[in-house]
């Protein structure tokens, strides 16, 4: 079922999105990469809170809307990422933003 808790509350597994914009939209041909500690190819994927069929791969192509998460042995679960099929979306670059950073937004439809 659900993605297990990270060891000692540490959240070191990263869920990377390509193209690198959030929120991701289905019509962008989205690829997700699970990055963290542990053995390459040992990712466990979750869609809408349940184990998802794309097992043991670090990178997956996503073709349906939903909420995605991945788990890496030794570093735990990533944060969730919601993939929508909205026709109009305001996106921001999918990277860590700090106060004072210049932010690029794009409105797409």
Tab-separated table of C-alpha atoms in Angstrom:
chain	number	residue	atom	x	y	z
A	1	UNK	CA	0.000	0.000	0.000
A	2	UNK	CA	1.301	3.327	1.144
A	3	UNK	CA	4.858	4.608	0.858
A	4	UNK	CA	6.665	3.792	4.123
A	5	UNK	CA	7.934	6.525	6.419
A	6	UNK	CA	11.447	7.827	5.858
A	7	UNK	CA	14.087	6.559	8.322
A	8	UNK	CA	14.246	8.861	11.359
A	9	UNK	CA	12.006	11.356	9.570
A	10	UNK	CA	14.720	12.216	7.021
A	11	UNK	CA	13.421	13.190	3.595
A	12	UNK	CA	16.418	12.690	1.330
A	13	UNK	CA	14.774	10.983	-1.653
A	14	UNK	CA	14.097	13.465	-4.449
A	15	UNK	CA	11.430	13.143	-7.128
A	16	UNK	CA	12.721	15.008	-10.189
A	17	UNK	CA	10.409	16.054	-13.020
A	18	UNK	CA	11.241	16.561	-16.696
A	19	UNK	CA	10.456	18.973	-18.252
A	20	UNK	CA	11.492	20.857	-15.096
A	21	UNK	CA	8.273	22.801	-14.431
A	22	UNK	CA	5.709	22.535	-11.627
A	23	UNK	CA	2.905	21.729	-11.620
A	24	UNK	CA	3.577	19.143	-14.311
A	25	UNK	CA	0.842	18.567	-16.884
A	26	UNK	CA	0.013	15.384	-18.747
A	27	UNK	CA	0.359	16.917	-22.201
A	28	UNK	CA	4.059	17.656	-21.541
A	29	UNK	CA	5.169	13.977	-21.805
A	30	UNK	CA	6.422	13.940	-18.227
A	31	UNK	CA	9.314	11.785	-17.022
A	32	UNK	CA	9.914	11.243	-13.294
A	33	UNK	CA	13.261	10.270	-11.779
A	34	UNK	CA	13.671	8.902	-8.259
A	35	UNK	CA	16.991	10.033	-6.829
A	36	UNK	CA	18.479	9.098	-3.469
A	37	UNK	CA	20.700	6.710	-1.584
A	38	UNK	CA	20.682	2.984	-2.165
A	39	UNK	CA	21.136	0.677	-5.115
A	40	UNK	CA	20.499	1.964	-8.638
A	41	UNK	CA	17.267	0.583	-10.055
A	42	UNK	CA	15.788	-0.179	-6.627
A	43	UNK	CA	13.055	2.475	-6.661
A	44	UNK	CA	9.528	1.608	-5.601
A	45	UNK	CA	6.828	3.778	-7.158
A	46	UNK	CA	3.435	4.817	-5.779
A	47	UNK	CA	0.482	6.334	-7.627
A	48	UNK	CA	-2.425	7.767	-5.652
A	49	UNK	CA	-1.083	6.149	-2.471
A	50	UNK	CA	-0.827	2.609	-3.856
A	51	UNK	CA	2.127	0.639	-5.209
A	52	UNK	CA	2.406	1.311	-8.924
A	53	UNK	CA	3.429	-1.222	-11.565
A	54	UNK	CA	6.622	0.577	-12.618
A	55	UNK	CA	8.907	-1.151	-10.122
A	56	UNK	CA	12.709	-1.315	-9.836
A	57	UNK	CA	13.306	1.547	-12.269
A	58	UNK	CA	14.767	4.928	-11.345
A	59	UNK	CA	13.083	6.761	-14.243
A	60	UNK	CA	9.516	6.335	-15.498
A	61	UNK	CA	7.346	7.997	-18.137
A	62	UNK	CA	3.956	9.088	-16.851
A	63	UNK	CA	0.870	8.856	-19.051
A	64	UNK	CA	-2.015	9.261	-16.587
A	65	UNK	CA	-2.949	11.992	-14.110
A	66	UNK	CA	-2.505	11.280	-10.418
A	67	UNK	CA	-0.305	11.821	-7.373
A	68	UNK	CA	3.108	10.156	-7.633
A	69	UNK	CA	5.738	9.289	-5.036
A	70	UNK	CA	8.825	7.093	-4.945
A	71	UNK	CA	10.794	5.226	-2.290
A	72	UNK	CA	14.511	4.458	-2.186
A	73	UNK	CA	16.053	1.952	0.226
A	74	UNK	CA	18.038	3.870	2.817
A	75	UNK	CA	16.584	7.308	2.123
A	76	UNK	CA	12.829	6.736	2.284
A	77	UNK	CA	9.928	8.303	0.433
A	78	UNK	CA	9.957	11.408	-1.713
A	79	UNK	CA	7.458	14.204	-1.399
A	80	UNK	CA	4.364	13.683	-3.551
A	81	UNK	CA	4.031	15.188	-7.015
A	82	UNK	CA	0.614	15.787	-8.568
A	83	UNK	CA	0.293	15.428	-12.332
A	84	UNK	CA	-2.824	17.080	-13.732
A	85	UNK	CA	-4.461	17.323	-17.143
A	86	UNK	CA	-5.557	20.955	-16.752
A	87	UNK	CA	-5.909	22.933	-19.972
A	88	UNK	CA	-4.552	26.156	-18.457
A	89	UNK	CA	-1.707	26.164	-15.946
A	90	UNK	CA	0.648	28.661	-14.290
A	91	UNK	CA	4.024	26.969	-13.888
A	92	UNK	CA	7.220	27.714	-11.967
A	93	UNK	CA	10.636	26.146	-12.480
A	94	UNK	CA	10.940	22.858	-10.578
A	95	UNK	CA	13.950	23.721	-8.445
A	96	UNK	CA	14.701	24.808	-4.914
A	97	UNK	CA	13.788	28.472	-4.537
A	98	UNK	CA	15.292	30.731	-1.906
A	99	UNK	CA	14.275	34.194	-0.780
A	100	UNK	CA	15.662	36.759	-3.198
A	101	UNK	CA	15.808	34.372	-6.171
A	102	UNK	CA	14.450	35.575	-9.502
A	103	UNK	CA	11.487	33.403	-10.389
A	104	UNK	CA	10.334	32.635	-13.920
A	105	UNK	CA	6.638	31.864	-14.321
A	106	UNK	CA	4.926	30.661	-17.459
A	107	UNK	CA	1.242	30.563	-18.305
A	108	UNK	CA	0.423	27.706	-20.655
A	109	UNK	CA	-2.666	26.392	-22.285
